[in-house]
Amino acid sequence: MNIHKYKSQSNNKTNNNNQLKPKPSPKTNPAFTIIEVVLVLAIAGLIFLMVFIALPALQRNQRDAQRKRDIDRLYSAITRYRSNNKNTKYLSLDSYNDSGAGFVNSYLKLDGDSFEDPDGTAYSFAGDSSSGYTYEDDAYILTDFNHNIYIFNNTKCDGDKAVSSDSSNYSISYKLEGGGSYCLSGTGLNISTSSAQPVSKTSTNSLVNT
């Protein structure tokens, strides 16, 4: 009899203890602690900062990639010009004379194509009479991002520099927005240029042999 009484009292104590335990509530168990909120905000801010820094660099690299493709187009156009003109050894890229205008319109602006920098500024052909470069140790080193396409006769490319070479060689060089220059070498041609004249300011004349 005493045993049953003891068990009954123990059960009553257990039930009472269960009743005394507070039930979970939003007030006593919040979904997020202050530390968790601060941590989430810090991570979000870090991601935003990374995007803010990386996006301009990505866009700059994309523009430079397009500039390289444009210089490749020019190089290919010059090669086609020579082939179509019995391997001529002379080409004028002066934007204000008939020959230069004809070359641009016949080889670079066919079928409505444009030939301008990705930022919308017209390219300009320039030579060693222009500014925007230094000449050190028999090498032309571009210093200014100025939308000038430099063509140096009697040179060849050595990395991103145009260095002195045989009289039949030439280099096409362009200063990139992200740093450095893009340089391509050619041979068998002497190319004259005006002093930084925008390519867009050309006449509508075109070359006969296209």
Coordinates of N, CA and C in Angstrom, one line a residue:
M1 N 0.8 -1.2 0.0 CA 0.0 0.0 0.0 C 0.9 1.2 0.0
N2 N 1.9 1.3 0.8 CA 2.8 2.4 0.8 C 3.5 2.6 -0.5
I3 N 3.8 1.5 -1.1 CA 4.5 1.6 -2.4 C 3.7 2.3 -3.4
H4 N 2.4 2.0 -3.5 CA 1.5 2.7 -4.5 C 1.4 4.2 -4.2
K5 N 1.4 4.5 -2.9 CA 1.3 5.9 -2.5 C 2.5 6.7 -2.9
Y6 N 3.7 6.0 -2.8 CA 4.9 6.7 -3.2 C 5.0 6.9 -4.7
K7 N 4.5 5.9 -5.4 CA 4.5 6.1 -6.9 C 3.6 7.2 -7.3
S8 N 2.5 7.3 -6.6 CA 1.5 8.3 -6.9 C 2.1 9.7 -6.7
Q9 N 2.8 9.8 -5.5 CA 3.4 11.1 -5.2 C 4.5 11.5 -6.2
S10 N 5.2 10.5 -6.7 CA 6.3 10.8 -7.6 C 5.7 11.2 -9.0
N11 N 4.6 10.6 -9.4 CA 4.0 11.0 -10.6 C 3.4 12.4 -10.5
N12 N 2.9 12.7 -9.4 CA 2.3 14.1 -9.2 C 3.5 15.1 -9.3
K13 N 4.6 14.8 -8.7 CA 5.7 15.7 -8.8 C 6.2 15.9 -10.2
T14 N 6.3 14.8 -10.9 CA 6.7 14.9 -12.3 C 5.7 15.8 -13.1
N15 N 4.4 15.6 -12.9 CA 3.4 16.3 -13.7 C 3.6 17.8 -13.3
N16 N 3.8 18.1 -12.0 CA 3.9 19.5 -11.6 C 5.1 20.1 -12.2
N17 N 6.3 19.4 -12.3 CA 7.5 19.9 -12.9 C 7.3 20.3 -14.4
N18 N 6.5 19.4 -15.1 CA 6.2 19.6 -16.5 C 5.4 20.8 -16.7
Q19 N 4.4 21.0 -15.7 CA 3.6 22.2 -15.8 C 4.3 23.5 -15.6
L20 N 5.4 23.4 -14.8 CA 6.1 24.6 -14.4 C 7.1 25.1 -15.5
K21 N 7.4 24.2 -16.5 CA 8.3 24.5 -17.6 C 7.6 25.5 -18.5
P22 N 8.3 26.7 -18.8 CA 7.6 27.6 -19.8 C 7.6 27.1 -21.2
K23 N 6.6 27.3 -21.9 CA 6.5 26.9 -23.3 C 7.3 27.9 -24.2
P24 N 7.9 27.4 -25.2 CA 8.7 28.2 -26.1 C 7.8 29.3 -26.7
S25 N 8.3 30.5 -26.9 CA 7.5 31.5 -27.5 C 8.5 32.4 -28.3
P26 N 8.0 33.1 -29.3 CA 8.9 34.0 -30.1 C 9.6 35.0 -29.2
K27 N 9.1 35.4 -28.1 CA 9.7 36.3 -27.2 C 10.9 35.7 -26.5
T28 N 10.7 34.5 -26.0 CA 11.8 33.8 -25.3 C 12.8 33.1 -26.2
N29 N 12.4 32.8 -27.5 CA 13.3 32.1 -28.5 C 13.2 32.8 -29.8
P30 N 13.8 34.0 -30.0 CA 13.7 34.7 -31.2 C 14.3 33.9 -32.4
A31 N 13.8 34.2 -33.6 CA 14.3 33.5 -34.8 C 15.7 33.8 -35.1
F32 N 16.2 35.0 -34.9 CA 17.5 35.4 -35.2 C 18.1 36.2 -34.0
T33 N 19.3 35.9 -33.6 CA 19.9 36.7 -32.6 C 20.6 37.9 -33.2
I34 N 20.9 38.9 -32.4 CA 21.6 40.1 -32.9 C 22.9 39.8 -33.6
I35 N 23.6 38.8 -33.1 CA 24.9 38.5 -33.7 C 24.7 37.9 -35.1
E36 N 23.6 37.1 -35.2 CA 23.3 36.5 -36.5 C 22.9 37.5 -37.6
V37 N 22.1 38.5 -37.1 CA 21.7 39.6 -38.1 C 22.9 40.4 -38.5
V38 N 23.8 40.7 -37.5 CA 25.0 41.5 -37.9 C 25.9 40.7 -38.8
L39 N 26.0 39.4 -38.6 CA 26.8 38.5 -39.5 C 26.3 38.5 -40.9
V40 N 24.9 38.4 -41.0 CA 24.3 38.4 -42.4 C 24.5 39.7 -43.1
L41 N 24.4 40.8 -42.4 CA 24.6 42.1 -43.0 C 26.0 42.3 -43.4
A42 N 27.0 41.8 -42.6 CA 28.4 41.9 -42.9 C 28.7 41.2 -44.2
I43 N 28.2 40.0 -44.3 CA 28.4 39.1 -45.5 C 27.8 39.8 -46.7
A44 N 26.6 40.3 -46.6 CA 25.9 41.0 -47.7 C 26.7 42.3 -48.1
G45 N 27.3 43.0 -47.2 CA 28.1 44.2 -47.5 C 29.4 43.8 -48.2
L46 N 30.0 42.7 -47.8 CA 31.2 42.2 -48.4 C 30.9 41.8 -49.8
I47 N 29.8 41.1 -50.1 CA 29.5 40.7 -51.5 C 29.3 41.9 -52.3
F48 N 28.5 42.9 -51.8 CA 28.3 44.1 -52.5 C 29.6 44.9 -52.9
L49 N 30.5 44.9 -51.9 CA 31.8 45.6 -52.1 C 32.6 44.8 -53.2
M50 N 32.6 43.5 -53.2 CA 33.3 42.7 -54.2 C 32.7 43.0 -55.6
V51 N 31.4 43.0 -55.7 CA 30.8 43.3 -57.0 C 31.1 44.7 -57.5
F52 N 31.0 45.7 -56.5 CA 31.3 47.1 -56.8 C 32.7 47.3 -57.4
I53 N 33.7 46.5 -56.8 CA 35.1 46.6 -57.3 C 35.3 45.8 -58.6
A54 N 34.7 44.6 -58.7 CA 35.0 43.8 -59.8 C 34.3 44.2 -61.1
L55 N 33.1 44.8 -61.0 CA 32.3 45.1 -62.2 C 33.0 46.1 -63.1
P56 N 33.5 47.2 -62.6 CA 34.3 48.1 -63.5 C 35.5 47.5 -64.2
A57 N 36.2 46.6 -63.4 CA 37.3 45.9 -64.0 C 36.9 45.0 -65.1
L58 N 35.8 44.3 -64.9 CA 35.3 43.4 -65.9 C 34.9 44.1 -67.2
Q59 N 34.2 45.2 -67.0 CA 33.8 46.1 -68.1 C 35.0 46.6 -68.9
R60 N 36.0 47.0 -68.1 CA 37.2 47.6 -68.8 C 37.9 46.5 -69.6
N61 N 38.0 45.3 -69.0 CA 38.6 44.2 -69.8 C 37.8 43.8 -71.0
Q62 N 36.5 43.9 -71.0 CA 35.7 43.6 -72.1 C 35.9 44.7 -73.2
R63 N 36.0 45.9 -72.8 CA 36.3 47.0 -73.8 C 37.7 46.8 -74.4
D64 N 38.7 46.4 -73.6 CA 40.0 46.2 -74.2 C 40.0 45.0 -75.1
A65 N 39.2 44.0 -74.8 CA 39.1 42.8 -75.7 C 38.6 43.2 -77.1
Q66 N 37.6 44.1 -77.1 CA 37.0 44.6 -78.3 C 38.1 45.5 -79.1
R67 N 38.9 46.3 -78.4 CA 39.9 47.1 -79.0 C 40.9 46.2 -79.7
K68 N 41.3 45.1 -79.1 CA 42.2 44.1 -79.7 C 41.6 43.6 -81.0
R69 N 40.3 43.2 -80.9 CA 39.7 42.7 -82.1 C 39.7 43.8 -83.3
D70 N 39.5 45.0 -82.9 CA 39.5 46.1 -83.9 C 40.9 46.3 -84.5
I71 N 41.9 46.1 -83.7 CA 43.3 46.2 -84.3 C 43.5 45.0 -85.2
D72 N 43.0 43.9 -84.8 CA 43.1 42.7 -85.7 C 42.4 42.9 -87.0
R73 N 41.2 43.6 -86.9 CA 40.5 43.9 -88.2 C 41.3 44.8 -89.1
L74 N 42.0 45.8 -88.4 CA 42.8 46.8 -89.2 C 44.0 46.0 -89.9
Y75 N 44.6 45.2 -89.1 CA 45.7 44.4 -89.6 C 45.3 43.5 -90.8
S76 N 44.2 42.9 -90.7 CA 43.7 42.0 -91.8 C 43.3 42.9 -93.0
A77 N 42.7 44.1 -92.7 CA 42.3 45.0 -93.8 C 43.5 45.4 -94.6
I78 N 44.6 45.7 -93.9 CA 45.9 46.2 -94.6 C 46.4 45.0 -95.4
T79 N 46.4 43.8 -94.9 CA 46.8 42.7 -95.6 C 46.0 42.5 -96.9
R80 N 44.7 42.6 -96.8 CA 43.8 42.5 -98.0 C 44.1 43.6 -99.0
Y81 N 44.3 44.8 -98.5 CA 44.6 45.9 -99.4 C 45.9 45.6 -100.2
R82 N 46.9 45.2 -99.6 CA 48.1 44.8 -100.3 C 47.9 43.8 -101.3
S83 N 47.1 42.8 -101.0 CA 46.9 41.7 -101.9 C 46.0 42.2 -103.1
N84 N 45.1 43.1 -102.9 CA 44.3 43.6 -103.9 C 44.9 44.6 -104.8
N85 N 46.1 45.1 -104.3 CA 46.8 46.2 -105.1 C 48.2 45.7 -105.4
K86 N 48.3 44.5 -105.9 CA 49.6 44.0 -106.4 C 50.7 44.2 -105.5
N87 N 50.5 43.8 -104.2 CA 51.5 43.9 -103.1 C 52.2 45.3 -103.1
T88 N 51.4 46.3 -103.2 CA 51.9 47.7 -103.1 C 52.7 47.8 -101.8
K89 N 53.7 48.7 -101.9 CA 54.5 49.0 -100.7 C 54.2 50.3 -100.0
Y90 N 53.1 50.9 -100.4 CA 52.7 52.2 -99.8 C 51.2 52.3 -99.6
L91 N 50.9 52.8 -98.4 CA 49.5 53.0 -98.1 C 49.4 54.3 -97.2
S92 N 48.5 55.2 -97.6 CA 48.2 56.4 -96.8 C 47.0 56.2 -96.0
L93 N 47.1 56.4 -94.7 CA 45.9 56.3 -93.8 C 45.5 57.7 -93.3
D94 N 46.0 58.7 -94.0 CA 45.6 60.1 -93.7 C 44.1 60.2 -93.9
S95 N 43.4 60.5 -92.8 CA 41.9 60.5 -92.8 C 41.3 61.6 -93.7
Y96 N 42.1 62.6 -94.1 CA 41.6 63.7 -94.9 C 42.0 63.6 -96.4
N97 N 42.7 62.5 -96.8 CA 42.9 62.5 -98.3 C 42.2 61.3 -98.9
D98 N 42.1 61.3 -100.2 CA 41.2 60.3 -100.8 C 41.6 58.9 -100.6
S99 N 42.9 58.6 -100.5 CA 43.4 57.3 -100.3 C 43.0 56.8 -98.9
G100 N 43.3 57.6 -97.9 CA 42.9 57.2 -96.6 C 41.4 56.9 -96.4
A101 N 40.7 57.9 -96.9 CA 39.2 57.7 -96.8 C 38.7 56.5 -97.5
G102 N 39.3 56.3 -98.7 CA 38.9 55.1 -99.5 C 39.2 53.8 -98.8
F103 N 40.4 53.7 -98.1 CA 40.8 52.5 -97.4 C 39.8 52.3 -96.3
V104 N 39.5 53.3 -95.5 CA 38.6 53.1 -94.3 C 37.2 52.7 -94.8
N105 N 36.7 53.3 -95.8 CA 35.3 53.0 -96.3 C 35.2 51.7 -97.0
S106 N 36.3 51.3 -97.7 CA 36.3 50.1 -98.5 C 36.7 48.8 -97.7
Y107 N 37.4 49.0 -96.6 CA 38.0 47.8 -95.9 C 37.5 47.8 -94.4
L108 N 37.2 48.9 -93.8 CA 36.8 48.9 -92.4 C 35.4 49.2 -92.2
K109 N 34.7 49.8 -93.1 CA 33.3 50.2 -92.9 C 32.4 49.6 -94.0
L110 N 32.6 48.4 -94.4 CA 31.8 47.7 -95.3 C 30.5 47.3 -94.7
D111 N 29.4 47.4 -95.5 CA 28.1 46.9 -95.1 C 27.6 47.6 -93.8
G112 N 28.0 48.9 -93.6 CA 27.5 49.6 -92.5 C 28.3 49.4 -91.2
D113 N 29.4 48.6 -91.3 CA 30.2 48.4 -90.1 C 30.8 49.7 -89.6
S114 N 30.9 49.8 -88.3 CA 31.6 51.0 -87.7 C 33.0 50.6 -87.3
F115 N 33.8 51.6 -87.1 CA 35.2 51.4 -86.7 C 35.5 52.5 -85.7
E116 N 35.1 52.2 -84.4 CA 35.3 53.2 -83.4 C 35.5 52.5 -82.1
D117 N 36.1 53.2 -81.1 CA 36.4 52.6 -79.8 C 35.1 52.2 -79.1
P118 N 35.1 51.1 -78.3 CA 33.9 50.7 -77.6 C 33.3 51.7 -76.7
D119 N 34.0 52.8 -76.3 CA 33.4 53.8 -75.6 C 32.7 54.9 -76.4
G120 N 32.7 54.6 -77.8 CA 32.0 55.5 -78.7 C 32.8 56.6 -79.3
T121 N 34.1 56.7 -78.9 CA 35.0 57.7 -79.5 C 35.6 57.2 -80.8
A122 N 35.7 58.0 -81.8 CA 36.3 57.6 -83.0 C 37.8 57.3 -82.8
Y123 N 38.3 56.3 -83.5 CA 39.7 56.0 -83.5 C 40.4 57.0 -84.4
S124 N 41.7 57.3 -84.1 CA 42.5 58.2 -84.9 C 43.8 57.4 -85.3
F125 N 44.2 57.6 -86.5 CA 45.5 57.1 -87.0 C 46.6 58.1 -86.6
A126 N 47.6 57.6 -86.0 CA 48.7 58.5 -85.6 C 50.1 57.8 -85.9
G127 N 51.1 58.7 -86.1 CA 52.4 58.1 -86.3 C 53.4 58.7 -85.4
D128 N 54.7 58.7 -85.8 CA 55.7 59.1 -84.8 C 55.8 60.6 -84.7
S129 N 55.0 61.4 -85.5 CA 54.9 62.8 -85.3 C 53.9 63.2 -84.3
S130 N 53.2 62.3 -83.7 CA 52.1 62.6 -82.7 C 52.7 62.5 -81.3
S131 N 51.9 62.8 -80.4 CA 52.3 62.7 -78.9 C 51.7 61.4 -78.4
G132 N 51.9 61.2 -77.1 CA 51.3 60.1 -76.4 C 52.2 58.9 -76.3
Y133 N 53.5 59.0 -76.6 CA 54.4 57.9 -76.4 C 55.8 58.5 -76.1
T134 N 56.6 57.6 -75.6 CA 58.0 57.9 -75.4 C 58.9 57.0 -76.3
Y135 N 60.1 57.5 -76.6 CA 61.0 56.8 -77.4 C 62.3 56.5 -76.6
E136 N 62.5 55.3 -76.2 CA 63.6 55.0 -75.3 C 64.3 53.7 -75.8
D137 N 65.6 53.7 -75.9 CA 66.3 52.5 -76.3 C 65.8 51.9 -77.6
D138 N 65.6 52.7 -78.6 CA 65.1 52.3 -79.9 C 63.8 51.6 -79.9
A139 N 62.9 52.1 -78.9 CA 61.6 51.5 -78.8 C 60.6 52.6 -78.6
Y140 N 59.4 52.4 -79.2 CA 58.3 53.3 -79.0 C 57.4 52.7 -77.9
I141 N 57.2 53.4 -76.8 CA 56.4 53.0 -75.7 C 55.2 53.9 -75.5
L142 N 54.0 53.4 -75.7 CA 52.8 54.2 -75.5 C 52.5 54.6 -74.1
T143 N 52.2 55.8 -73.8 CA 52.0 56.3 -72.5 C 50.6 56.8 -72.2
D144 N 49.8 57.2 -73.2 CA 48.5 57.8 -73.0 C 47.4 56.9 -73.7
F145 N 46.3 56.7 -72.9 CA 45.1 56.1 -73.5 C 44.4 57.3 -74.2
N146 N 44.5 57.4 -75.5 CA 44.0 58.6 -76.2 C 43.2 58.3 -77.5
H147 N 42.9 57.0 -77.7 CA 42.1 56.5 -78.9 C 43.0 56.6 -80.1
N148 N 44.3 56.8 -80.0 CA 45.1 56.8 -81.2 C 45.6 55.4 -81.6
I149 N 45.4 55.1 -82.8 CA 46.1 53.8 -83.3 C 47.4 54.3 -84.0
Y150 N 48.5 53.9 -83.3 CA 49.8 54.3 -83.7 C 50.4 53.3 -84.8
I151 N 50.9 53.8 -85.8 CA 51.5 53.0 -86.8 C 53.0 53.6 -87.0
F152 N 53.9 52.7 -86.6 CA 55.3 53.1 -86.7 C 56.0 52.3 -87.8
N153 N 56.6 53.0 -88.7 CA 57.3 52.3 -89.8 C 58.7 52.0 -89.3
N154 N 59.3 51.0 -90.0 CA 60.7 50.6 -89.7 C 60.8 50.0 -88.3
T155 N 59.7 49.3 -87.8 CA 59.7 48.7 -86.5 C 59.0 47.4 -86.5
K156 N 59.2 46.6 -85.4 CA 58.5 45.4 -85.2 C 58.1 45.3 -83.8
C157 N 57.1 44.5 -83.4 CA 56.7 44.4 -82.0 C 57.6 43.5 -81.2
D158 N 57.9 44.0 -80.0 CA 58.6 43.2 -79.0 C 57.7 43.3 -77.7
G159 N 56.9 42.3 -77.5 CA 55.9 42.4 -76.4 C 54.9 43.5 -76.8
D160 N 54.7 44.5 -75.9 CA 53.8 45.6 -76.2 C 54.5 46.9 -76.7
K161 N 55.8 46.7 -77.1 CA 56.6 47.8 -77.6 C 56.9 47.7 -79.1
A162 N 57.1 48.8 -79.8 CA 57.5 48.7 -81.2 C 59.0 49.1 -81.2
V163 N 59.8 48.2 -81.6 CA 61.3 48.4 -81.6 C 61.8 48.6 -83.0
S164 N 62.9 49.3 -83.1 CA 63.5 49.5 -84.5 C 63.8 48.2 -85.2
S165 N 63.5 48.2 -86.5 CA 63.7 47.0 -87.3 C 64.0 47.4 -88.7
D166 N 63.9 46.5 -89.7 CA 64.1 46.7 -91.1 C 63.2 47.8 -91.6
S167 N 63.6 48.4 -92.7 CA 62.7 49.5 -93.3 C 61.4 48.9 -93.9
S168 N 61.4 47.6 -94.2 CA 60.1 47.1 -94.8 C 59.1 46.7 -93.7
N169 N 59.4 46.8 -92.5 CA 58.5 46.4 -91.4 C 57.7 47.6 -90.8
Y170 N 56.6 47.3 -90.2 CA 55.8 48.3 -89.5 C 55.1 47.7 -88.3
S171 N 54.7 48.5 -87.4 CA 53.9 48.0 -86.2 C 52.7 48.8 -86.0
I172 N 51.6 48.2 -85.6 CA 50.4 48.8 -85.3 C 50.2 48.6 -83.7
S173 N 50.1 49.7 -83.0 CA 50.1 49.7 -81.6 C 48.9 50.5 -81.0
Y174 N 48.3 50.0 -80.0 CA 47.2 50.7 -79.3 C 47.3 50.6 -77.8
K175 N 47.2 51.7 -77.1 CA 47.2 51.8 -75.7 C 45.9 51.3 -75.1
L176 N 46.0 50.3 -74.2 CA 44.8 49.7 -73.6 C 44.4 50.5 -72.4
E177 N 43.1 50.5 -72.1 CA 42.5 51.2 -70.9 C 43.0 50.6 -69.6
G178 N 43.1 49.2 -69.6 CA 43.5 48.5 -68.4 C 45.0 48.5 -68.2
G179 N 45.8 49.1 -69.1 CA 47.2 49.1 -68.9 C 47.9 48.3 -70.0
G180 N 49.1 48.6 -70.4 CA 49.8 47.9 -71.4 C 49.3 48.4 -72.8
S181 N 49.9 47.8 -73.8 CA 49.5 48.1 -75.2 C 49.4 46.8 -76.0
Y182 N 48.6 46.9 -77.1 CA 48.4 45.8 -78.0 C 49.2 46.1 -79.3
C183 N 50.1 45.2 -79.7 CA 50.9 45.5 -80.8 C 50.9 44.4 -81.8
L184 N 50.8 44.7 -83.1 CA 50.9 43.7 -84.2 C 52.0 44.2 -85.2
S185 N 52.7 43.3 -85.7 CA 53.8 43.6 -86.7 C 53.4 43.2 -88.1
G186 N 53.8 44.0 -89.1 CA 53.6 43.7 -90.5 C 54.8 43.9 -91.2
T187 N 54.8 43.5 -92.5 CA 56.0 43.6 -93.3 C 55.7 44.0 -94.8
G188 N 56.6 44.6 -95.5 CA 56.5 44.9 -96.9 C 55.7 46.1 -97.2
L189 N 55.5 47.0 -96.2 CA 54.6 48.1 -96.5 C 55.1 49.4 -95.7
N190 N 55.0 50.5 -96.3 CA 55.3 51.8 -95.6 C 53.9 52.5 -95.5
I191 N 53.5 52.9 -94.3 CA 52.2 53.4 -94.1 C 52.4 54.9 -93.6
S192 N 51.7 55.8 -94.2 CA 51.8 57.2 -93.8 C 50.5 57.5 -93.0
T193 N 50.5 58.3 -92.0 CA 49.3 58.7 -91.3 C 49.3 60.2 -91.1
S194 N 48.1 60.7 -90.8 CA 48.0 62.1 -90.4 C 48.3 62.2 -88.9
S195 N 48.3 63.4 -88.4 CA 48.6 63.5 -87.0 C 47.3 63.4 -86.2
A196 N 46.9 62.2 -85.8 CA 45.8 62.0 -84.9 C 44.5 62.6 -85.4
Q197 N 44.2 62.2 -86.7 CA 42.9 62.7 -87.3 C 41.9 61.6 -87.0
P198 N 40.7 61.9 -86.6 CA 39.7 60.9 -86.3 C 39.3 60.1 -87.6
V199 N 39.2 58.8 -87.5 CA 38.8 58.0 -88.6 C 37.5 58.3 -89.1
S200 N 36.5 58.8 -88.3 CA 35.2 59.0 -88.7 C 35.1 60.2 -89.7
K201 N 36.0 61.1 -89.7 CA 36.0 62.3 -90.5 C 36.6 61.9 -91.9
T202 N 36.0 61.1 -92.6 CA 36.5 60.7 -93.9 C 35.5 61.0 -95.0
S203 N 35.9 61.1 -96.2 CA 35.0 61.3 -97.3 C 34.3 60.0 -97.7
T204 N 33.4 60.1 -98.6 CA 32.7 58.9 -99.1 C 33.4 58.2 -100.2
N205 N 34.6 58.6 -100.6 CA 35.4 58.0 -101.6 C 35.7 56.6 -101.2
S206 N 35.8 55.7 -102.2 CA 36.3 54.3 -101.9 C 37.3 53.9 -102.9
L207 N 38.1 52.9 -102.6 CA 39.1 52.4 -103.5 C 38.5 51.6 -104.5
V208 N 39.1 51.6 -105.7 CA 38.6 50.8 -106.8 C 38.8 49.3 -106.6
N209 N 40.1 49.0 -106.2 CA 40.4 47.6 -106.0 C 40.1 47.1 -104.6
T210 N 38.9 46.5 -104.4 CA 38.4 46.1 -103.1 C 38.2 44.6 -103.1

